[in-house]
Amino acid sequence: SIGGEQACEQVTASDGSNCVWCTGTHAPSACLSTKDAKIADDKFGLSCPSVNEDVTTEEVEVSDQPNIDPGMIDTTCFMAAFNAENAEEACGTTEAQDGSQCVWCETQGDTMGACLHSKQAEIADGKYGLSCPSEKVATYVDTDRD
């Protein structure tokens, strides 16, 4: 995106932390909060080098965060689509760890998208260029098209 990395470094996340530019090797690059960048670094095909340089706080361990909803850190949906030939179709037939249906979020103005847990999709909808249907919308993908 135009000015992605430079713009990211000038933004403050909603939690008050500086935003961090994470370069994608097998995924699109992303601008994340410091906390999210620490979690995503070296995962999902993202490399967030400035996290280790700029942040001096303690390591973020999910086990130390008892109030984190498991759906928010469930990567089952993302990885099912990431590893599939047809990501949208794989998303429509995959369930998250808690048994809920994965949600396909379309990227505005592009053919790409992201497969997310329904709780992740609620937060991502309208952000990051994603449009995610609500849980009430059927996510069934008809694979028997004529």
C-alpha atoms as a PDB file:
ATOM      1  CA  SER A   1       0.000   0.000   0.000  1.00  0.00           C
ATOM      2  CA  ILE A   2       1.075   3.568  -0.583  1.00  0.00           C
ATOM      3  CA  GLY A   3       3.196   4.761   2.298  1.00  0.00           C
ATOM      4  CA  GLY A   4       2.316   1.640   4.294  1.00  0.00           C
ATOM      5  CA  GLU A   5       5.430   1.310   6.409  1.00  0.00           C
ATOM      6  CA  GLN A   6       6.021   5.043   6.841  1.00  0.00           C
ATOM      7  CA  ALA A   7       2.357   5.708   7.660  1.00  0.00           C
ATOM      8  CA  CYS A   8       2.290   2.802  10.105  1.00  0.00           C
ATOM      9  CA  GLU A   9       5.220   4.147  12.115  1.00  0.00           C
ATOM     10  CA  GLN A  10       3.341   7.443  12.645  1.00  0.00           C
ATOM     11  CA  VAL A  11       0.143   5.836  13.963  1.00  0.00           C
ATOM     12  CA  THR A  12      -0.786   5.057  17.553  1.00  0.00           C
ATOM     13  CA  ALA A  13      -2.848   1.906  18.176  1.00  0.00           C
ATOM     14  CA  SER A  14      -6.143   2.024  20.089  1.00  0.00           C
ATOM     15  CA  ASP A  15      -4.332   0.562  23.127  1.00  0.00           C
ATOM     16  CA  GLY A  16      -1.943   3.559  23.133  1.00  0.00           C
ATOM     17  CA  SER A  17       1.093   1.654  21.870  1.00  0.00           C
ATOM     18  CA  ASN A  18       3.077   2.553  18.780  1.00  0.00           C
ATOM     19  CA  CYS A  19       2.132   0.707  15.621  1.00  0.00           C
ATOM     20  CA  VAL A  20       4.682  -1.699  14.155  1.00  0.00           C
ATOM     21  CA  TRP A  21       5.171  -2.631  10.485  1.00  0.00           C
ATOM     22  CA  CYS A  22       5.333  -6.402   9.999  1.00  0.00           C
ATOM     23  CA  THR A  23       6.639  -7.587   6.641  1.00  0.00           C
ATOM     24  CA  GLY A  24       4.853 -10.552   5.111  1.00  0.00           C
ATOM     25  CA  THR A  25       6.815 -13.384   3.559  1.00  0.00           C
ATOM     26  CA  HIS A  26       3.844 -15.679   2.842  1.00  0.00           C
ATOM     27  CA  ALA A  27       1.113 -13.206   3.802  1.00  0.00           C
ATOM     28  CA  PRO A  28       0.387  -9.531   3.164  1.00  0.00           C
ATOM     29  CA  SER A  29       2.418  -7.060   5.239  1.00  0.00           C
ATOM     30  CA  ALA A  30       0.498  -5.558   8.147  1.00  0.00           C
ATOM     31  CA  CYS A  31       0.513  -2.595  10.514  1.00  0.00           C
ATOM     32  CA  LEU A  32      -0.123  -3.926  14.039  1.00  0.00           C
ATOM     33  CA  SER A  33      -0.181  -2.643  17.596  1.00  0.00           C
ATOM     34  CA  THR A  34       2.988  -3.386  19.551  1.00  0.00           C
ATOM     35  CA  LYS A  35       1.159  -6.096  21.542  1.00  0.00           C
ATOM     36  CA  ASP A  36      -0.241  -7.782  18.422  1.00  0.00           C
ATOM     37  CA  ALA A  37       3.117  -7.503  16.643  1.00  0.00           C
ATOM     38  CA  LYS A  38       4.845  -9.282  19.528  1.00  0.00           C
ATOM     39  CA  ILE A  39       2.357 -12.134  19.196  1.00  0.00           C
ATOM     40  CA  ALA A  40       2.489 -12.244  15.374  1.00  0.00           C
ATOM     41  CA  ASP A  41       6.284 -11.965  15.019  1.00  0.00           C
ATOM     42  CA  ASP A  42       7.617 -15.074  13.241  1.00  0.00           C
ATOM     43  CA  LYS A  43       4.073 -16.461  12.906  1.00  0.00           C
ATOM     44  CA  PHE A  44       1.592 -16.349  10.004  1.00  0.00           C
ATOM     45  CA  GLY A  45       4.455 -15.532   7.626  1.00  0.00           C
ATOM     46  CA  LEU A  46       5.031 -12.163   9.331  1.00  0.00           C
ATOM     47  CA  SER A  47       8.297 -10.683  10.492  1.00  0.00           C
ATOM     48  CA  CYS A  48       8.061  -7.769  12.920  1.00  0.00           C
ATOM     49  CA  PRO A  49      11.729  -6.836  13.496  1.00  0.00           C
ATOM     50  CA  SER A  50      11.179  -3.488  15.200  1.00  0.00           C
ATOM     51  CA  VAL A  51       9.207  -5.220  17.975  1.00  0.00           C
ATOM     52  CA  ASN A  52      12.396  -6.714  19.372  1.00  0.00           C
ATOM     53  CA  GLU A  53      14.327  -3.456  18.929  1.00  0.00           C
ATOM     54  CA  ASP A  54      11.814  -0.918  20.236  1.00  0.00           C
ATOM     55  CA  VAL A  55       9.943  -2.775  22.965  1.00  0.00           C
ATOM     56  CA  THR A  56      11.537  -3.337  26.334  1.00  0.00           C
ATOM     57  CA  THR A  57       8.467  -4.711  28.120  1.00  0.00           C
ATOM     58  CA  GLU A  58       8.206  -8.328  29.203  1.00  0.00           C
ATOM     59  CA  GLU A  59       7.408 -11.071  26.719  1.00  0.00           C
ATOM     60  CA  VAL A  60       3.705 -11.486  26.031  1.00  0.00           C
ATOM     61  CA  GLU A  61       2.638 -14.995  26.902  1.00  0.00           C
ATOM     62  CA  VAL A  62      -0.916 -16.015  26.103  1.00  0.00           C
ATOM     63  CA  SER A  63      -1.015 -18.124  29.276  1.00  0.00           C
ATOM     64  CA  ASP A  64      -0.387 -14.917  31.252  1.00  0.00           C
ATOM     65  CA  GLN A  65      -3.468 -13.315  29.687  1.00  0.00           C
ATOM     66  CA  PRO A  66      -6.455 -15.070  31.349  1.00  0.00           C
ATOM     67  CA  ASN A  67      -8.987 -12.624  29.859  1.00  0.00           C
ATOM     68  CA  ILE A  68      -8.128 -13.328  26.226  1.00  0.00           C
ATOM     69  CA  ASP A  69     -10.985 -15.041  24.402  1.00  0.00           C
ATOM     70  CA  PRO A  70      -9.648 -18.287  22.844  1.00  0.00           C
ATOM     71  CA  GLY A  71     -11.442 -17.385  19.596  1.00  0.00           C
ATOM     72  CA  MET A  72      -9.268 -14.294  19.275  1.00  0.00           C
ATOM     73  CA  ILE A  73      -6.073 -16.341  19.120  1.00  0.00           C
ATOM     74  CA  ASP A  74      -7.434 -19.358  17.194  1.00  0.00           C
ATOM     75  CA  THR A  75      -5.473 -19.629  13.931  1.00  0.00           C
ATOM     76  CA  THR A  76      -7.323 -22.699  12.600  1.00  0.00           C
ATOM     77  CA  CYS A  77      -9.387 -20.718  10.070  1.00  0.00           C
ATOM     78  CA  PHE A  78      -6.490 -18.576   8.880  1.00  0.00           C
ATOM     79  CA  MET A  79      -4.193 -21.564   8.369  1.00  0.00           C
ATOM     80  CA  ALA A  80      -6.864 -23.691   6.619  1.00  0.00           C
ATOM     81  CA  ALA A  81      -7.279 -20.999   3.966  1.00  0.00           C
ATOM     82  CA  PHE A  82      -3.575 -20.164   3.874  1.00  0.00           C
ATOM     83  CA  ASN A  83      -2.667 -23.769   3.010  1.00  0.00           C
ATOM     84  CA  ALA A  84      -5.516 -24.363   0.521  1.00  0.00           C
ATOM     85  CA  GLU A  85      -5.632 -24.050  -3.261  1.00  0.00           C
ATOM     86  CA  ASN A  86      -9.027 -22.326  -3.016  1.00  0.00           C
ATOM     87  CA  ALA A  87      -8.860 -20.308   0.206  1.00  0.00           C
ATOM     88  CA  GLU A  88     -12.482 -19.105   0.164  1.00  0.00           C
ATOM     89  CA  GLU A  89     -13.850 -22.605  -0.378  1.00  0.00           C
ATOM     90  CA  ALA A  90     -11.606 -24.074   2.340  1.00  0.00           C
ATOM     91  CA  CYS A  91     -12.768 -21.358   4.712  1.00  0.00           C
ATOM     92  CA  GLY A  92     -16.425 -22.187   4.053  1.00  0.00           C
ATOM     93  CA  THR A  93     -15.890 -25.819   4.999  1.00  0.00           C
ATOM     94  CA  THR A  94     -13.635 -25.314   8.029  1.00  0.00           C
ATOM     95  CA  GLU A  95     -14.593 -25.042  11.684  1.00  0.00           C
ATOM     96  CA  ALA A  96     -12.617 -23.186  14.329  1.00  0.00           C
ATOM     97  CA  GLN A  97     -11.288 -25.012  17.406  1.00  0.00           C
ATOM     98  CA  ASP A  98     -14.482 -24.182  19.313  1.00  0.00           C
ATOM     99  CA  GLY A  99     -16.659 -25.708  16.570  1.00  0.00           C
ATOM    100  CA  SER A 100     -17.883 -22.386  15.168  1.00  0.00           C
ATOM    101  CA  GLN A 101     -17.900 -21.823  11.402  1.00  0.00           C
ATOM    102  CA  CYS A 102     -14.962 -19.911   9.927  1.00  0.00           C
ATOM    103  CA  VAL A 103     -15.860 -16.626   8.200  1.00  0.00           C
ATOM    104  CA  TRP A 104     -14.497 -15.466   4.824  1.00  0.00           C
ATOM    105  CA  CYS A 105     -13.726 -11.733   4.814  1.00  0.00           C
ATOM    106  CA  GLU A 106     -13.290 -10.164   1.390  1.00  0.00           C
ATOM    107  CA  THR A 107     -10.631  -7.592   0.654  1.00  0.00           C
ATOM    108  CA  GLN A 108     -12.175  -4.483  -0.844  1.00  0.00           C
ATOM    109  CA  GLY A 109     -11.183  -3.959  -4.467  1.00  0.00           C
ATOM    110  CA  ASP A 110      -9.266  -7.222  -4.661  1.00  0.00           C
ATOM    111  CA  THR A 111      -9.827 -10.935  -5.144  1.00  0.00           C
ATOM    112  CA  MET A 112      -7.969 -11.764  -1.934  1.00  0.00           C
ATOM    113  CA  GLY A 113      -9.427 -12.150   1.515  1.00  0.00           C
ATOM    114  CA  ALA A 114      -8.891 -13.677   4.936  1.00  0.00           C
ATOM    115  CA  CYS A 115     -10.446 -16.633   6.718  1.00  0.00           C
ATOM    116  CA  LEU A 116     -11.083 -15.747  10.347  1.00  0.00           C
ATOM    117  CA  HIS A 117     -12.773 -17.002  13.499  1.00  0.00           C
ATOM    118  CA  SER A 118     -16.158 -15.284  13.838  1.00  0.00           C
ATOM    119  CA  LYS A 119     -14.896 -13.219  16.807  1.00  0.00           C
ATOM    120  CA  GLN A 120     -11.874 -12.070  14.808  1.00  0.00           C
ATOM    121  CA  ALA A 121     -14.170 -11.249  11.868  1.00  0.00           C
ATOM    122  CA  GLU A 122     -16.396  -9.059  14.088  1.00  0.00           C
ATOM    123  CA  ILE A 123     -13.371  -6.905  14.934  1.00  0.00           C
ATOM    124  CA  ALA A 124     -11.828  -6.956  11.428  1.00  0.00           C
ATOM    125  CA  ASP A 125     -15.049  -6.012   9.595  1.00  0.00           C
ATOM    126  CA  GLY A 126     -14.605  -2.574   8.050  1.00  0.00           C
ATOM    127  CA  LYS A 127     -10.929  -2.432   9.088  1.00  0.00           C
ATOM    128  CA  TYR A 128      -7.761  -3.468   7.267  1.00  0.00           C
ATOM    129  CA  GLY A 129      -9.716  -3.244   3.989  1.00  0.00           C
ATOM    130  CA  LEU A 130     -11.828  -6.267   4.983  1.00  0.00           C
ATOM    131  CA  SER A 131     -15.555  -6.794   4.648  1.00  0.00           C
ATOM    132  CA  CYS A 132     -16.773  -9.655   6.841  1.00  0.00           C
ATOM    133  CA  PRO A 133     -20.338 -10.993   6.926  1.00  0.00           C
ATOM    134  CA  SER A 134     -21.984 -11.258  10.328  1.00  0.00           C
ATOM    135  CA  GLU A 135     -22.491 -14.696  11.879  1.00  0.00           C
ATOM    136  CA  LYS A 136     -26.140 -14.538  10.793  1.00  0.00           C
ATOM    137  CA  VAL A 137     -25.105 -14.695   7.128  1.00  0.00           C
ATOM    138  CA  ALA A 138     -24.696 -18.232   5.817  1.00  0.00           C
ATOM    139  CA  THR A 139     -21.081 -19.038   5.017  1.00  0.00           C
ATOM    140  CA  TYR A 140     -21.841 -22.231   3.077  1.00  0.00           C
ATOM    141  CA  VAL A 141     -19.938 -22.471  -0.180  1.00  0.00           C
ATOM    142  CA  ASP A 142     -21.717 -24.417  -2.937  1.00  0.00           C
ATOM    143  CA  THR A 143     -19.068 -26.639  -4.495  1.00  0.00           C
ATOM    144  CA  ASP A 144     -21.555 -28.372  -6.858  1.00  0.00           C
ATOM    145  CA  ARG A 145     -22.078 -25.460  -9.206  1.00  0.00           C
ATOM    146  CA  ASP A 146     -23.129 -26.380 -12.748  1.00  0.00           C
END
